[in-house]
mmCIF file of C-alpha atoms in Angstrom:
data_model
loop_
_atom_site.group_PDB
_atom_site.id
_atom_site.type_symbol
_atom_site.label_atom_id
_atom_site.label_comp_id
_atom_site.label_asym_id
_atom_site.label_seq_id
_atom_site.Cartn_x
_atom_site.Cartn_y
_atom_site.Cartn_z
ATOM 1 C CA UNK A 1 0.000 0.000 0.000
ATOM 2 C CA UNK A 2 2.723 1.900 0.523
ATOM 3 C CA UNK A 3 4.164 1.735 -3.000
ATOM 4 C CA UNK A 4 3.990 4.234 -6.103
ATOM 5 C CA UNK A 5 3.709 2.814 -9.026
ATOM 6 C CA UNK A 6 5.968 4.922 -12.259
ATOM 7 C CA UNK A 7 5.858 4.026 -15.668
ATOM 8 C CA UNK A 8 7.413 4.021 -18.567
ATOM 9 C CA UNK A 9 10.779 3.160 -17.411
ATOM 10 C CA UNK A 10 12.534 5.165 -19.906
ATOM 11 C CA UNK A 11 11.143 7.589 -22.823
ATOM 12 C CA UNK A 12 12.497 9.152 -25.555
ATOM 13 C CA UNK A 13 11.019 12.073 -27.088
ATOM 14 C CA UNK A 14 11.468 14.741 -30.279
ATOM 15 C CA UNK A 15 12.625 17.747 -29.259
ATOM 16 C CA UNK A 16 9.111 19.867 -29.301
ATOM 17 C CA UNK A 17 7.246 17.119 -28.607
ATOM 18 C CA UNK A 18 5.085 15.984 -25.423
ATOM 19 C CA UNK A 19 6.537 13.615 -22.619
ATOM 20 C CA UNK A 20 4.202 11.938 -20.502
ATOM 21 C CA UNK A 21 4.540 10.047 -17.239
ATOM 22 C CA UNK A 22 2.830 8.202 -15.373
ATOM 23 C CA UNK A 23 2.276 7.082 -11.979
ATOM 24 C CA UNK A 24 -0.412 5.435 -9.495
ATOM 25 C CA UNK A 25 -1.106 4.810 -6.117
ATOM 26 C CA UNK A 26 -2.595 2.974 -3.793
ATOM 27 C CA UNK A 27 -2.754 4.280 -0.476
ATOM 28 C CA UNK A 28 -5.607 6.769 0.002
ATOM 29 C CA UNK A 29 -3.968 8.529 2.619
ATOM 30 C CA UNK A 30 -1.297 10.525 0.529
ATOM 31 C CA UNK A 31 -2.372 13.769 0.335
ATOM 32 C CA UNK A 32 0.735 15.292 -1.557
ATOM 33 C CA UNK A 33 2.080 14.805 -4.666
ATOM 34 C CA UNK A 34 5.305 16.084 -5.718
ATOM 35 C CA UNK A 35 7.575 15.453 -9.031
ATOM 36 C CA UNK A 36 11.230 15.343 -8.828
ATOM 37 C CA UNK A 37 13.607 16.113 -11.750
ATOM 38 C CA UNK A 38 17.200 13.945 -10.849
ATOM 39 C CA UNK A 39 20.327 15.196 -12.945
ATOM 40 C CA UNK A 40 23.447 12.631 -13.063
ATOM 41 C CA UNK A 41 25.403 13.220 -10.205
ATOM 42 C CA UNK A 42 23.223 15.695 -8.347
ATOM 43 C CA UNK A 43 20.491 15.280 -5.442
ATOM 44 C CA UNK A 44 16.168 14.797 -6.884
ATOM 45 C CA UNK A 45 15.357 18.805 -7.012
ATOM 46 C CA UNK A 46 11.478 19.642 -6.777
ATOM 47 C CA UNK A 47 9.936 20.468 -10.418
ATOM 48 C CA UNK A 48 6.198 21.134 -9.641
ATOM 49 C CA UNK A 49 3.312 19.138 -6.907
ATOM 50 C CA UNK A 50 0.130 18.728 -6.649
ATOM 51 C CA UNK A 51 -2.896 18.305 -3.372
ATOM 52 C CA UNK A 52 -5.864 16.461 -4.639
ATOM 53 C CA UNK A 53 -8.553 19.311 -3.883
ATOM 54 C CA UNK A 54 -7.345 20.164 -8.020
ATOM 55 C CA UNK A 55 -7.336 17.970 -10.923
ATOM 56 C CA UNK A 56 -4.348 20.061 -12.880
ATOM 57 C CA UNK A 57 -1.293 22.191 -11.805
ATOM 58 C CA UNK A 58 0.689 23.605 -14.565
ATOM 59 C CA UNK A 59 3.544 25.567 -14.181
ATOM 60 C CA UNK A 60 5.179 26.919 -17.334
ATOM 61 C CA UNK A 61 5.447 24.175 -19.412
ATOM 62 C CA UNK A 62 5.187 21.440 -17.006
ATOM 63 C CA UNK A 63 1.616 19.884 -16.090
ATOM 64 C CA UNK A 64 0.699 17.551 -13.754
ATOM 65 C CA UNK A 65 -3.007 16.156 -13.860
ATOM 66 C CA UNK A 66 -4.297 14.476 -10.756
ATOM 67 C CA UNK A 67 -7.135 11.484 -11.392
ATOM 68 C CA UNK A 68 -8.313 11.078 -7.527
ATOM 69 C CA UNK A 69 -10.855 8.348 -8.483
ATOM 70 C CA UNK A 70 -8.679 5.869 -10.397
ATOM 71 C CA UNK A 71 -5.520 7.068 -7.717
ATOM 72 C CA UNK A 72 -3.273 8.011 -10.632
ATOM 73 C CA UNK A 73 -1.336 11.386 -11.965
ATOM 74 C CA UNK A 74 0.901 12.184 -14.382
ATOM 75 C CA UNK A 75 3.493 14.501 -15.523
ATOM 76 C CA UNK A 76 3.402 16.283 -19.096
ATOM 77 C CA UNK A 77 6.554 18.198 -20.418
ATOM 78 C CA UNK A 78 5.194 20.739 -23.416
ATOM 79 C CA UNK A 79 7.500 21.651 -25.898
ATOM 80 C CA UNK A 80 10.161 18.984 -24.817
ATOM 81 C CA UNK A 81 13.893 20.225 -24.772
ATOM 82 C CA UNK A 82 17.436 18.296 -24.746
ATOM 83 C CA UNK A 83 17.643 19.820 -21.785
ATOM 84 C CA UNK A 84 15.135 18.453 -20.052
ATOM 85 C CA UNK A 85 16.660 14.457 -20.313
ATOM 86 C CA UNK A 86 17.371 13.354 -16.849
ATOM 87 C CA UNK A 87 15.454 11.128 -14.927
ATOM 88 C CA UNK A 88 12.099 12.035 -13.089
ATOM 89 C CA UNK A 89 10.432 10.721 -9.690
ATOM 90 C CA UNK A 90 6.478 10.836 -8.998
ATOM 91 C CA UNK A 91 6.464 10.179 -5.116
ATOM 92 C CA UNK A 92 3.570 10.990 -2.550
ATOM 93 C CA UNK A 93 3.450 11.894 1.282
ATOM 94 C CA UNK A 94 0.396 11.647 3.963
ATOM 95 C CA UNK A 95 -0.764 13.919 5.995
ATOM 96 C CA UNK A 96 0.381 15.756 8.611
ATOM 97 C CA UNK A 97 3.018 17.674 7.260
ATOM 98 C CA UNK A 98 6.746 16.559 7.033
ATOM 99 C CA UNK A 99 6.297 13.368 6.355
ATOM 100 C CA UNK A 100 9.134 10.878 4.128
ATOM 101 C CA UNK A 101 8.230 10.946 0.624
ATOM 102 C CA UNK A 102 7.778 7.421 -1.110
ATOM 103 C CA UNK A 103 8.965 7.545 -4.395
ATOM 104 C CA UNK A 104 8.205 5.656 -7.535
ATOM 105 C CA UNK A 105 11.406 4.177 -9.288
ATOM 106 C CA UNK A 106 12.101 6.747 -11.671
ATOM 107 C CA UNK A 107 11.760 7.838 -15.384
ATOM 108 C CA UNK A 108 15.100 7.775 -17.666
ATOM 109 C CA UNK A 109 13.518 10.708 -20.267
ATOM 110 C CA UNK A 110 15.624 11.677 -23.047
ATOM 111 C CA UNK A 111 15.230 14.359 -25.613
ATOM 112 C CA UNK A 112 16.656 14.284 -29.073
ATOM 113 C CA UNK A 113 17.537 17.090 -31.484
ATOM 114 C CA UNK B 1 20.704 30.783 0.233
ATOM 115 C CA UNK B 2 23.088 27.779 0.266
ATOM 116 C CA UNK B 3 21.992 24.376 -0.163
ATOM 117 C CA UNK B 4 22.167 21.135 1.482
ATOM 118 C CA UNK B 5 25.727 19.682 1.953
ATOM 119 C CA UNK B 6 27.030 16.350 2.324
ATOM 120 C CA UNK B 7 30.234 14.889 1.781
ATOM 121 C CA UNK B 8 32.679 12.788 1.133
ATOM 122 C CA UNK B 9 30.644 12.803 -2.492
ATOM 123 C CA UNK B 10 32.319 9.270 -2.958
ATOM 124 C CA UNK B 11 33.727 6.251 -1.102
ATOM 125 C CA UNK B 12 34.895 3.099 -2.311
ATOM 126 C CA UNK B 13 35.456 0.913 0.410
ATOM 127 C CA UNK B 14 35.702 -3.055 1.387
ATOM 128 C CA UNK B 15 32.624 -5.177 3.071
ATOM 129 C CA UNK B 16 33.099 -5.476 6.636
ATOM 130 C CA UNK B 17 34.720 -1.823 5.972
ATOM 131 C CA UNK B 18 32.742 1.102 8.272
ATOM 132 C CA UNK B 19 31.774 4.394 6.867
ATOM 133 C CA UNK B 20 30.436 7.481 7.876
ATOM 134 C CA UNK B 21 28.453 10.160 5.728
ATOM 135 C CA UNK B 22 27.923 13.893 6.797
ATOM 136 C CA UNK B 23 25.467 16.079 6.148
ATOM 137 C CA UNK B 24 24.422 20.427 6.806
ATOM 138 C CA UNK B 25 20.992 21.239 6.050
ATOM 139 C CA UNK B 26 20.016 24.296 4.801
ATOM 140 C CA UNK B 27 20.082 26.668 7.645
ATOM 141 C CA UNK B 28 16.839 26.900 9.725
ATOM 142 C CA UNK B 29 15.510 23.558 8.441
ATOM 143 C CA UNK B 30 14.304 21.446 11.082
ATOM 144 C CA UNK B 31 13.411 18.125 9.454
ATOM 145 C CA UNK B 32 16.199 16.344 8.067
ATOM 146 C CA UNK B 33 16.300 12.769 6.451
ATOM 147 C CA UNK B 34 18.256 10.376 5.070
ATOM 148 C CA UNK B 35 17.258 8.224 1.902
ATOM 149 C CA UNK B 36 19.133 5.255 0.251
ATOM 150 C CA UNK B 37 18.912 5.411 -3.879
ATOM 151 C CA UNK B 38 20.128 1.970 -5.461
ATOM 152 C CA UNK B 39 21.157 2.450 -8.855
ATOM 153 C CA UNK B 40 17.710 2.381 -11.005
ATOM 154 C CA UNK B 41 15.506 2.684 -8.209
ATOM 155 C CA UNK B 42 14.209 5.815 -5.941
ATOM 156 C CA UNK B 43 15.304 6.940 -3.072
ATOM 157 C CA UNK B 44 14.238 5.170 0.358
ATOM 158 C CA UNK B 45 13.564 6.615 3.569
ATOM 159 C CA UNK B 46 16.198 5.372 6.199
ATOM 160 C CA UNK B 47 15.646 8.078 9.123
ATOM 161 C CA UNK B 48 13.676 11.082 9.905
ATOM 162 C CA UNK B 49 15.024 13.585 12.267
ATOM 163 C CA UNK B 50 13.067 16.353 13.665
ATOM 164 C CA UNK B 51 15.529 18.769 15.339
ATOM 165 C CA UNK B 52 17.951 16.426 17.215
ATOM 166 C CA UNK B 53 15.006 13.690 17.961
ATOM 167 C CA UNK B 54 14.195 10.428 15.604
ATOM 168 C CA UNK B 55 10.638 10.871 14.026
ATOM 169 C CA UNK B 56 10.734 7.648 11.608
ATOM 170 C CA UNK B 57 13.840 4.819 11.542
ATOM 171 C CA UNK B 58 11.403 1.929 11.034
ATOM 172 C CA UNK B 59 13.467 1.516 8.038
ATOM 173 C CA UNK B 60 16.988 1.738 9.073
ATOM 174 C CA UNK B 61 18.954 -1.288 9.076
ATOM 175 C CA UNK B 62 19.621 -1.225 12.664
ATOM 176 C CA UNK B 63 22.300 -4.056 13.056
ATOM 177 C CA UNK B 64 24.501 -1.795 10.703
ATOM 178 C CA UNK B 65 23.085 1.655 10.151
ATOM 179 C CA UNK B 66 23.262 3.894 12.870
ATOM 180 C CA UNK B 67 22.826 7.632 12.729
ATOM 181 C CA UNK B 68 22.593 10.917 14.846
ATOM 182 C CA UNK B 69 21.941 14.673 14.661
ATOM 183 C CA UNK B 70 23.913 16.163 17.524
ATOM 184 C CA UNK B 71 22.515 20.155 18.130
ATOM 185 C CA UNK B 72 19.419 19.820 16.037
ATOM 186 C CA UNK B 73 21.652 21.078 12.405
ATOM 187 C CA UNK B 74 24.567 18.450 11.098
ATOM 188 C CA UNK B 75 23.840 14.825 10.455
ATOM 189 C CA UNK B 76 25.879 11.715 10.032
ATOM 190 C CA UNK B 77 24.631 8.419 8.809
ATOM 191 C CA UNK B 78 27.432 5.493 9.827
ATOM 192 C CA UNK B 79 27.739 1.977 8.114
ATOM 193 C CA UNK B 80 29.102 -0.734 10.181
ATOM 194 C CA UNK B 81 30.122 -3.302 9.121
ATOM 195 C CA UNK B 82 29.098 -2.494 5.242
ATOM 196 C CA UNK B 83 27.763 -5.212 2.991
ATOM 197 C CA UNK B 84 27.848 -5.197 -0.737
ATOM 198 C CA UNK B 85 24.410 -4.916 -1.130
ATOM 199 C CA UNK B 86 25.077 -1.103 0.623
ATOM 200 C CA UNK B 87 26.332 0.096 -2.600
ATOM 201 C CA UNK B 88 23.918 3.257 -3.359
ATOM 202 C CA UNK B 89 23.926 6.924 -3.341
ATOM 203 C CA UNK B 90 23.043 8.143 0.137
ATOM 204 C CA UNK B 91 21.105 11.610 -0.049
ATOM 205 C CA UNK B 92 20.478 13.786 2.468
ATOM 206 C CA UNK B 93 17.542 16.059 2.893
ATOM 207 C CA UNK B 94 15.957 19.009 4.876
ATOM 208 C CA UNK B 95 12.654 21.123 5.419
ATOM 209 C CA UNK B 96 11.360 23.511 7.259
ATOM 210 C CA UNK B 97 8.448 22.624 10.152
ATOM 211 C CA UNK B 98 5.473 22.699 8.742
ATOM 212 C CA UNK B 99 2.245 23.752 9.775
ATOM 213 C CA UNK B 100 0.541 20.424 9.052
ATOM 214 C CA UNK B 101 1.382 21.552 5.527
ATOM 215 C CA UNK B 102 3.747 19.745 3.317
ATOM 216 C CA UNK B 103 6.919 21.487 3.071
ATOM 217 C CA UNK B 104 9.140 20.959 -0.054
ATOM 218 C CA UNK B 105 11.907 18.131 0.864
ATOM 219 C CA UNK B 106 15.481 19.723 -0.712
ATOM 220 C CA UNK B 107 17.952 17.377 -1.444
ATOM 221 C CA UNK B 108 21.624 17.710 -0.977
ATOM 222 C CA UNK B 109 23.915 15.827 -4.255
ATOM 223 C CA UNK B 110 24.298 12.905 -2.533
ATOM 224 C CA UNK B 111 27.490 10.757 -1.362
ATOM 225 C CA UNK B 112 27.771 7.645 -3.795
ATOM 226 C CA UNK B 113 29.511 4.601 -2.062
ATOM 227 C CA UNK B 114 30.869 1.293 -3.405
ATOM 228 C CA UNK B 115 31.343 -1.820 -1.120
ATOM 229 C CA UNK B 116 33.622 -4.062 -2.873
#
């Protein structure tokens, strides 16, 4: 229950074109989700998150849309860019504030010219 | 406003070896953890520290792991003895108290060790 499910593995996208990723959950108690963008040799850094009182957060152009009922989200990259390839985390939290983030096993998303 | 720090940034050691990993949050964070991230995989909660007191170590190897926050700020995770199966990037994060509000976890680069 504790688990977040992330798929695809790996992606590879046109530059300009639209990455998706996907993730699901199962525990009805997370009540935050965040998306981390991971660099090679450097520490997850916070890209965008979402609560589930709203179906869609966007933020430039990265979206993530928020499917409470079927306990799945995912993250959209508009206008995909070289660099943008690194590897990206869906992960969720429960309530209360401060609490560890469990983290799906990662996206390997590459962009090519 | 300076990040979170760890080092050494690697270690190559032998099993049975010990090792010890530091870590400075970001000034003025009080929640600090420590996650595991095998290669492939995301990272793991080992230990939760709010100020100098354990919140969650449920997952912490125990027999081996051991780790303390001495003053409520710096951090060290210690491996002893280390297995092979150790080998992962150990990343260290902070936030700030929250007011039953989520805060945003930042994540220092991460000290990648090799048990051979």
């Amino acid at each position: 229950q504790q688990q977040v499910k992330q798929s695809p593995q790996s992606l590879i996208v046109q530059k300009g074109g639209i990455s998706i990723i996907n993730c699901a959950y199962e525990n009805t108690a997370f009540d935050y989700f965040p998306w981390y963008q991971q660099f090679p040799g450097k520490g997850p850094a916070l890209l965008i998150a979402i609560r589930p009182d709203v179906s869609e957060k966007k933020e430039g152009r990265f979206t993530i849309s928020f499917n409470k009922s079927a306990k799945q989200f995912s993250l959209h990259i508009m206008d995909s860019q070289p660099g943008d390839s690194a590897t990206y985390f869906c992960a969720a939290s429960m309530r209360g504030g401060n609490t560890p983030l469990v983290f799906g096993k990662g996206t390997r998303l590459s962009v090519i010219a | 406003e300076a990040g979170v720090a760890q080092s050494p940034r690697y270690k190559i050691i032998e099993k049975r070896q010990s090792v010890a990993f530091w870590c400075n949050p970001i000034s003025g964070h009080a929640t600090l953890y420590w996650y595991q991230q095998i290669l492939g995989q995301g990272p793991k909660l080992l230990i939760q520290f709010q100020n100098n007191g354990v919140v969650d170590d449920s997952q912490l190897p125990k027999d081996r792991f051991s780790a303390e926050r001495l003053k409520g700020v710096d951090s060290t995770l210690k491996i002893q003895p280390a297995k092979l199966e150790d080998s992962a990037v150990y990343l260290c994060a902070s936030s700030l108290i929250g007011q039953g509000l989520q805060e945003t976890q930042y994540f220092g680069p991460g000290t990648r060790l090799l048990v051979l």
